[in-house]
Coordinates of C-alpha atoms and ligand atoms in Angstrom, one line a residue:
M1 CA -19.5 -61.0 -24.3
I2 CA -22.7 -59.9 -25.1
K3 CA -24.0 -57.0 -26.3
Y4 CA -24.4 -54.5 -22.7
L5 CA -25.9 -50.7 -22.7
G6 CA -23.0 -49.1 -20.1
S7 CA -20.5 -52.2 -20.2
K8 CA -17.5 -50.6 -19.5
R9 CA -15.0 -52.7 -22.0
T10 CA -12.7 -49.2 -23.0
L11 CA -12.7 -47.9 -19.1
I12 CA -11.2 -51.2 -18.3
P13 CA -7.4 -50.2 -18.4
H14 CA -8.1 -47.1 -16.5
I15 CA -10.0 -48.8 -13.4
L16 CA -7.2 -51.2 -13.9
K17 CA -4.8 -48.4 -13.2
A18 CA -6.5 -46.7 -10.7
I19 CA -6.8 -50.3 -8.8
G20 CA -2.6 -50.6 -8.9
T21 CA -1.1 -53.6 -9.7
T22 CA -0.5 -54.8 -5.3
P23 CA -3.5 -57.8 -5.8
L24 CA -6.0 -56.5 -3.6
R25 CA -9.7 -57.6 -3.0
V26 CA -12.2 -56.1 -5.3
L27 CA -15.6 -56.2 -4.7
D28 CA -17.9 -55.4 -8.1
V29 CA -21.4 -54.2 -6.9
F30 CA -22.3 -53.8 -10.1
S31 CA -20.9 -56.6 -12.7
G32 CA -22.9 -57.0 -15.4
T33 CA -21.4 -58.8 -18.1
A34 CA -18.8 -59.2 -15.6
R35 CA -15.9 -58.2 -17.7
V36 CA -14.9 -55.5 -15.4
A37 CA -14.8 -57.9 -12.6
R38 CA -12.8 -60.3 -15.0
A39 CA -10.2 -58.2 -15.8
C40 CA -9.0 -57.3 -12.1
K41 CA -9.3 -61.4 -11.9
V42 CA -6.9 -61.7 -14.8
A43 CA -5.1 -59.1 -13.6
G44 CA -4.1 -60.5 -10.2
H45 CA -7.0 -59.5 -8.0
Q46 CA -9.2 -61.4 -5.6
V47 CA -12.5 -61.0 -7.1
I48 CA -16.3 -60.8 -5.9
A49 CA -18.6 -60.0 -8.4
N50 CA -21.8 -58.9 -7.5
D51 CA -25.0 -58.4 -9.3
H52 CA -29.2 -58.1 -8.8
N53 CA -30.2 -60.4 -12.0
A54 CA -30.0 -64.0 -12.5
Y55 CA -28.4 -63.6 -16.0
A56 CA -25.3 -61.4 -14.4
A57 CA -24.4 -63.5 -11.8
T58 CA -24.4 -66.1 -14.1
L59 CA -22.4 -64.5 -16.4
A60 CA -19.9 -63.6 -13.3
R61 CA -20.3 -67.5 -11.8
A62 CA -18.6 -68.4 -15.2
Y63 CA -15.8 -66.0 -15.9
V64 CA -15.0 -64.4 -12.0
Q65 CA -16.0 -67.5 -10.3
A66 CA -14.8 -70.5 -12.5
D67 CA -11.9 -71.4 -12.7
R68 CA -9.9 -72.7 -16.2
H69 CA -8.4 -75.2 -14.9
R70 CA -11.3 -77.0 -13.1
H71 CA -13.3 -76.0 -16.0
H72 CA -12.0 -75.9 -19.5
H73 CA -12.0 -79.5 -20.8
A74 CA -15.5 -80.5 -19.8
A75 CA -16.8 -77.2 -21.0
V76 CA -15.3 -78.0 -24.4
E77 CA -16.9 -81.0 -24.4
L78 CA -20.3 -80.1 -23.5
V79 CA -20.0 -77.1 -25.8
A80 CA -19.6 -80.0 -28.3
E81 CA -22.2 -81.8 -26.9
L82 CA -24.8 -79.0 -26.8
N83 CA -24.0 -77.9 -30.8
A84 CA -25.6 -81.7 -31.8
T85 CA -29.1 -81.3 -30.0
L86 CA -31.5 -81.6 -32.4
P87 CA -33.6 -78.0 -32.7
K88 CA -37.2 -78.7 -31.3
P89 CA -40.2 -75.6 -30.8
G90 CA -40.7 -74.5 -27.8
Y91 CA -41.0 -71.3 -24.9
V92 CA -38.3 -69.6 -27.1
T93 CA -40.0 -70.4 -30.4
D94 CA -43.3 -68.9 -29.4
R95 CA -42.8 -66.2 -27.2
F96 CA -39.5 -64.8 -29.1
C97 CA -39.7 -65.4 -32.6
T98 CA -43.8 -65.7 -33.3
K99 CA -45.6 -63.4 -31.0
A100 CA -42.2 -61.3 -31.5
R101 CA -39.1 -61.7 -33.6
F102 CA -35.9 -61.6 -31.8
F103 CA -34.6 -64.4 -33.1
T104 CA -35.9 -66.7 -36.6
P105 CA -37.8 -69.4 -35.5
E106 CA -34.5 -72.3 -37.0
N107 CA -32.4 -70.3 -33.7
G108 CA -34.9 -70.3 -31.3
A109 CA -35.8 -73.7 -31.9
R110 CA -32.1 -74.5 -31.2
I111 CA -31.8 -72.5 -28.0
D112 CA -35.1 -74.3 -26.9
A113 CA -33.5 -77.8 -27.6
V114 CA -30.4 -76.8 -26.2
R115 CA -32.3 -74.5 -22.9
D116 CA -34.0 -77.6 -21.9
R117 CA -30.9 -79.9 -22.6
I118 CA -28.7 -78.5 -20.5
A119 CA -31.6 -78.7 -17.9
T120 CA -31.4 -82.3 -17.7
M121 CA -27.6 -82.6 -17.2
K122 CA -27.8 -82.1 -13.7
L123 CA -24.5 -80.7 -14.0
D124 CA -22.5 -78.8 -11.0
D125 CA -23.3 -74.9 -10.5
E126 CA -20.1 -73.6 -12.0
L127 CA -20.1 -75.9 -15.4
E128 CA -23.7 -75.1 -15.8
A129 CA -22.8 -71.4 -15.6
I130 CA -19.9 -71.8 -18.5
A131 CA -23.2 -73.7 -21.0
L132 CA -25.8 -70.4 -19.8
V133 CA -23.8 -68.4 -20.5
S134 CA -22.2 -69.9 -23.9
L135 CA -25.8 -70.4 -25.1
M136 CA -27.0 -66.7 -23.9
E137 CA -23.5 -65.5 -26.0
A138 CA -24.6 -67.3 -29.1
A139 CA -27.8 -66.1 -29.1
D140 CA -26.9 -62.9 -28.9
R141 CA -25.1 -63.1 -31.9
V142 CA -27.8 -63.9 -33.8
D143 CA -30.6 -61.7 -32.7
S144 CA -32.1 -58.7 -34.1
T145 CA -32.0 -55.7 -32.1
C146 CA -29.9 -52.5 -31.3
G147 CA -28.7 -54.5 -28.4
V148 CA -31.5 -54.0 -25.9
Q149 CA -34.6 -56.3 -26.1
M150 CA -37.1 -53.5 -25.5
A151 CA -37.6 -53.5 -29.3
Y152 CA -36.8 -55.8 -32.2
L153 CA -35.9 -54.7 -36.4
K154 CA -38.9 -54.8 -38.4
K155 CA -36.4 -56.4 -41.0
W156 CA -34.0 -59.7 -39.8
A157 CA -30.9 -58.3 -38.8
A158 CA -28.1 -60.1 -41.2
R159 CA -27.1 -61.9 -38.2
A160 CA -30.2 -63.0 -37.5
L161 CA -30.3 -65.3 -40.5
Q162 CA -26.9 -67.1 -39.9
P163 CA -27.4 -70.3 -37.5
M164 CA -26.5 -70.2 -33.7
V165 CA -23.2 -71.8 -32.6
L166 CA -22.1 -71.9 -29.7
R167 CA -18.3 -71.8 -28.3
V168 CA -16.6 -72.0 -25.1
P169 CA -16.3 -68.9 -23.2
E170 CA -13.1 -67.7 -22.5
L171 CA -12.4 -68.3 -18.7
S172 CA -9.4 -67.2 -16.4
D173 CA -7.4 -68.9 -13.6
A174 CA -7.4 -66.8 -10.6
S175 CA -3.5 -66.5 -8.7
R176 CA -4.9 -64.7 -5.9
G177 CA -7.7 -66.8 -3.8
V178 CA -10.8 -67.5 -4.5
C179 CA -13.3 -65.3 -6.6
M180 CA -17.0 -65.4 -6.0
A181 CA -20.2 -64.4 -7.5
T182 CA -23.3 -63.3 -5.6
Q183 CA -26.4 -62.4 -6.5
Q184 CA -27.6 -59.4 -3.8
E185 CA -29.0 -56.1 -3.7
A186 CA -26.0 -53.4 -3.8
S187 CA -26.5 -52.5 -0.3
L188 CA -26.6 -55.8 0.8
A189 CA -23.5 -56.8 -1.1
V190 CA -21.2 -53.8 0.5
A191 CA -22.9 -54.6 3.5
S192 CA -21.7 -58.7 3.5
H193 CA -18.1 -57.8 2.2
E194 CA -14.8 -55.7 3.6
V195 CA -12.8 -55.6 0.8
D196 CA -9.5 -53.1 -0.5
V197 CA -11.5 -51.5 -3.7
A198 CA -14.9 -51.6 -4.3
Y199 CA -16.2 -50.2 -7.8
L200 CA -19.5 -48.8 -8.1
D201 CA -21.2 -48.9 -11.6
P202 CA -24.6 -48.4 -11.3
P203 CA -27.4 -47.4 -13.3
Y204 CA -27.7 -44.2 -14.1
N205 CA -31.1 -43.4 -15.8
Q206 CA -34.5 -44.9 -16.0
H207 CA -33.8 -47.9 -18.1
S208 CA -34.1 -51.2 -16.4
Y209 CA -31.4 -53.8 -16.8
L210 CA -34.2 -56.5 -16.6
G211 CA -36.1 -54.8 -18.7
N212 CA -33.7 -54.6 -21.3
Y213 CA -32.6 -57.8 -21.1
H214 CA -35.8 -59.5 -19.8
I215 CA -34.4 -62.8 -22.5
W216 CA -31.7 -63.4 -20.8
E217 CA -33.2 -63.6 -17.2
T218 CA -35.8 -65.9 -18.8
L219 CA -33.8 -68.2 -20.5
V220 CA -31.4 -68.4 -17.2
R221 CA -34.5 -69.1 -14.9
W222 CA -35.6 -70.9 -17.4
D223 CA -39.2 -70.6 -15.4
Q224 CA -41.8 -69.8 -18.5
P225 CA -43.2 -66.4 -16.7
E226 CA -46.7 -64.3 -18.2
T227 CA -45.2 -62.2 -21.0
Y228 CA -46.7 -59.2 -22.0
G229 CA -46.4 -56.4 -24.6
V230 CA -44.6 -56.5 -28.2
A231 CA -41.3 -57.3 -26.5
Q232 CA -42.7 -60.4 -24.4
K233 CA -41.1 -59.0 -21.5
R234 CA -41.4 -61.7 -18.6
I235 CA -44.2 -60.1 -16.1
D236 CA -42.0 -59.5 -13.1
C237 CA -40.6 -56.9 -14.9
K238 CA -43.3 -54.6 -13.8
T239 CA -42.3 -55.2 -10.1
R240 CA -39.0 -56.2 -9.8
K241 CA -37.7 -52.6 -10.1
S242 CA -34.3 -50.9 -8.8
A243 CA -34.0 -48.2 -6.6
F244 CA -31.0 -47.1 -8.8
N245 CA -33.3 -46.9 -12.3
G246 CA -35.4 -43.5 -10.6
K247 CA -35.2 -40.1 -10.5
R248 CA -35.6 -39.8 -7.3
S249 CA -34.7 -43.2 -5.8
M250 CA -31.5 -43.1 -7.0
Y251 CA -29.5 -40.7 -4.7
Q252 CA -30.8 -42.4 -1.7
A253 CA -29.8 -45.6 -3.1
L254 CA -26.5 -44.9 -3.6
A255 CA -26.3 -42.9 -0.2
E256 CA -26.9 -45.6 1.5
V257 CA -24.3 -48.0 -0.8
I258 CA -21.6 -45.6 -0.4
G259 CA -22.2 -45.1 3.0
Q260 CA -22.2 -48.7 4.1
V261 CA -19.1 -49.7 1.6
Q262 CA -16.7 -51.4 3.4
A263 CA -13.6 -50.7 1.5
K264 CA -9.9 -48.6 1.8
V265 CA -10.5 -47.4 -1.7
I266 CA -14.2 -46.8 -3.7
L267 CA -14.0 -46.5 -7.5
V268 CA -17.6 -45.3 -8.6
S269 CA -18.0 -44.7 -12.8
F270 CA -20.6 -42.8 -14.1
S271 CA -22.2 -40.6 -17.2
N272 CA -22.6 -37.4 -17.4
E273 CA -26.4 -38.3 -18.6
G274 CA -26.9 -39.9 -15.5
Y275 CA -29.7 -38.4 -13.3
L276 CA -27.8 -37.7 -10.6
R277 CA -25.7 -34.1 -10.7
R278 CA -21.8 -34.2 -10.7
D279 CA -21.9 -31.6 -7.7
E280 CA -24.2 -34.5 -5.8
L281 CA -22.4 -37.4 -6.4
E282 CA -19.2 -35.6 -5.1
G283 CA -21.2 -34.3 -1.7
L284 CA -21.8 -38.3 -1.2
L285 CA -18.5 -39.6 -2.3
S286 CA -16.8 -36.4 -0.5
S287 CA -18.1 -37.9 3.0
R288 CA -16.2 -41.1 2.9
G289 CA -12.4 -38.9 1.7
A290 CA -10.5 -37.1 -0.6
V291 CA -12.1 -37.4 -4.4
T292 CA -9.9 -37.9 -7.2
I293 CA -11.3 -36.9 -10.6
E294 CA -11.1 -38.5 -14.4
D295 CA -13.0 -37.9 -17.8
H296 CA -13.3 -39.9 -20.2
D297 CA -15.0 -39.2 -23.4
Y298 CA -16.4 -42.3 -25.4
P299 CA -19.0 -42.8 -28.2
R300 CA -22.7 -43.6 -27.3
Y301 CA -24.0 -47.1 -27.3
V302 CA -24.7 -48.4 -30.6
G303 CA -28.6 -48.3 -30.5
A304 CA -28.1 -44.2 -29.7
R305 CA -26.2 -43.9 -32.8
I306 CA -28.4 -45.4 -35.3
G307 CA -31.4 -44.0 -33.7
V308 CA -34.4 -43.6 -32.1
F309 CA -36.7 -47.1 -32.7
N310 CA -40.9 -47.7 -31.4
P311 CA -41.5 -50.8 -29.9
Q312 CA -42.2 -51.7 -34.2
G313 CA -38.1 -51.6 -34.7
E314 CA -39.5 -48.7 -36.8
R315 CA -37.3 -45.8 -37.0
V316 CA -38.7 -42.6 -35.2
G317 CA -36.4 -40.4 -34.7
Q318 CA -33.0 -38.7 -34.6
V319 CA -30.6 -38.8 -30.9
S320 CA -29.0 -34.8 -30.0
H321 CA -25.7 -36.2 -29.6
V322 CA -23.5 -39.1 -29.7
R323 CA -20.6 -38.9 -27.5
N324 CA -20.7 -39.0 -23.0
V325 CA -18.2 -38.7 -20.9
E326 CA -18.0 -41.5 -18.2
H327 CA -16.7 -39.5 -15.2
L328 CA -14.4 -42.3 -12.9
Y329 CA -14.0 -41.2 -9.4
R330 CA -11.6 -42.0 -6.6
V331 CA -12.3 -42.1 -3.0
A332 CA -9.2 -42.8 -0.7
V333 CA -11.5 -43.5 2.2
T334 CA -10.8 -42.0 5.3
T335 CA -11.3 -44.7 8.8
D336 CA -13.2 -41.9 10.4
A337 CA -15.3 -41.2 7.8
T338 CA -16.8 -45.0 7.7
T339 CA -20.4 -44.9 8.6
A340 CA -21.6 -48.7 8.6
Ligands
SAM401 C1 -24.4 -50.3 -15.6 S1 -24.4 -51.4 -15.6 C2 -22.9 -52.5 -15.2 C3 -22.2 -52.5 -16.3 C4 -20.7 -53.8 -15.8 N1 -19.6 -52.8 -14.9 C5 -19.9 -53.7 -17.1 O1 -19.2 -53.5 -17.7 O2 -20.7 -54.9 -17.8 C6 -25.8 -51.5 -14.1 C7 -25.6 -53.1 -13.5 O3 -26.3 -53.0 -11.8 C8 -27.5 -54.2 -12.1 N2 -28.4 -53.3 -11.0 C9 -29.0 -52.5 -11.3 N3 -29.4 -52.2 -9.7 C10 -29.4 -53.2 -8.8 C11 -29.3 -53.1 -7.5 N4 -30.0 -52.6 -7.0 N5 -28.7 -53.8 -7.0 C12 -27.5 -54.8 -7.6 N6 -27.3 -54.5 -9.0 C13 -28.5 -53.7 -9.2 C14 -28.1 -54.3 -13.5 O4 -28.2 -55.4 -13.3 C15 -26.8 -54.1 -14.3 O5 -26.1 -55.0 -14.5

């Protein structure tokens, strides 16, 4: 899995426990790496994983929608073929290895060649997603960042000097109905699907996921966009905004999503570092039913623990604290509280 800010790897056992063991229909509204949605699928639930970014929807298509029994053998052959592709410098090498230094030029040329090869293969949607995830994860293992693509390190990270090698993503099988990946705005996703459990893990501050992971978006879309700034971000990072990244817009956006969720249970994870105050979130959730809360204390993401860096990758400050608390809210929705 890729390095991802706000990934809920360590919270998964608590989320699964809160959902329970009876197989249910689960909607993960902000699926990110898809690791929570995948864990729900493996636990026997029927899952819809949604995220508005293309790279996240691709991760969900591979890890949630695609089944192992249908794709594993083809994926093994495909990854072997992609690993044998001869390096050829192109867009990635130009933007992310020469104009910026996220990968060595040798690995940039590998990424370019593999991505071009995938584009010519005419794979079905799920196998293409598996190939793209394999490439994204391989590139992530040899990047030279602190985990976000707003900046790269001044000196190459040791892992960046290794040659990039693709691996077969660990696919899983659905045991209860077909699982699905969608790429919708959160409000549309909750309005479109009636489920047993809706899990909400929205962004909680100003940092845009598109800006933090712009290279994955470009790699998946392969649209060779105009770029800007030291990090060579896609030009549409300036215009494709999430309401969940604004201090003022977040409350309204979350109120809309919570008000429209069609589920018996709503689970929300939210950090104590988030824009929303605890009483504000509790007010929103209690309008839908009885709320219970668990608190879990975690180390902050690796970049925060390493320090504060400027866009040139130079350390410019210390962080104030190295742990944060993740609140897990559970709402037992009362039928007459549904607003739709
Ligand atoms: C905190 S992350 C989710 C992390 C995920 N639970 C995991 O474990 O990997 C929030 C996600 O919300 C997505 N997102 C942001 N705004 C959105 C919106 N308006 N609609 C749908 N998804 C959105 C981001 O792309 C990001 O992947």
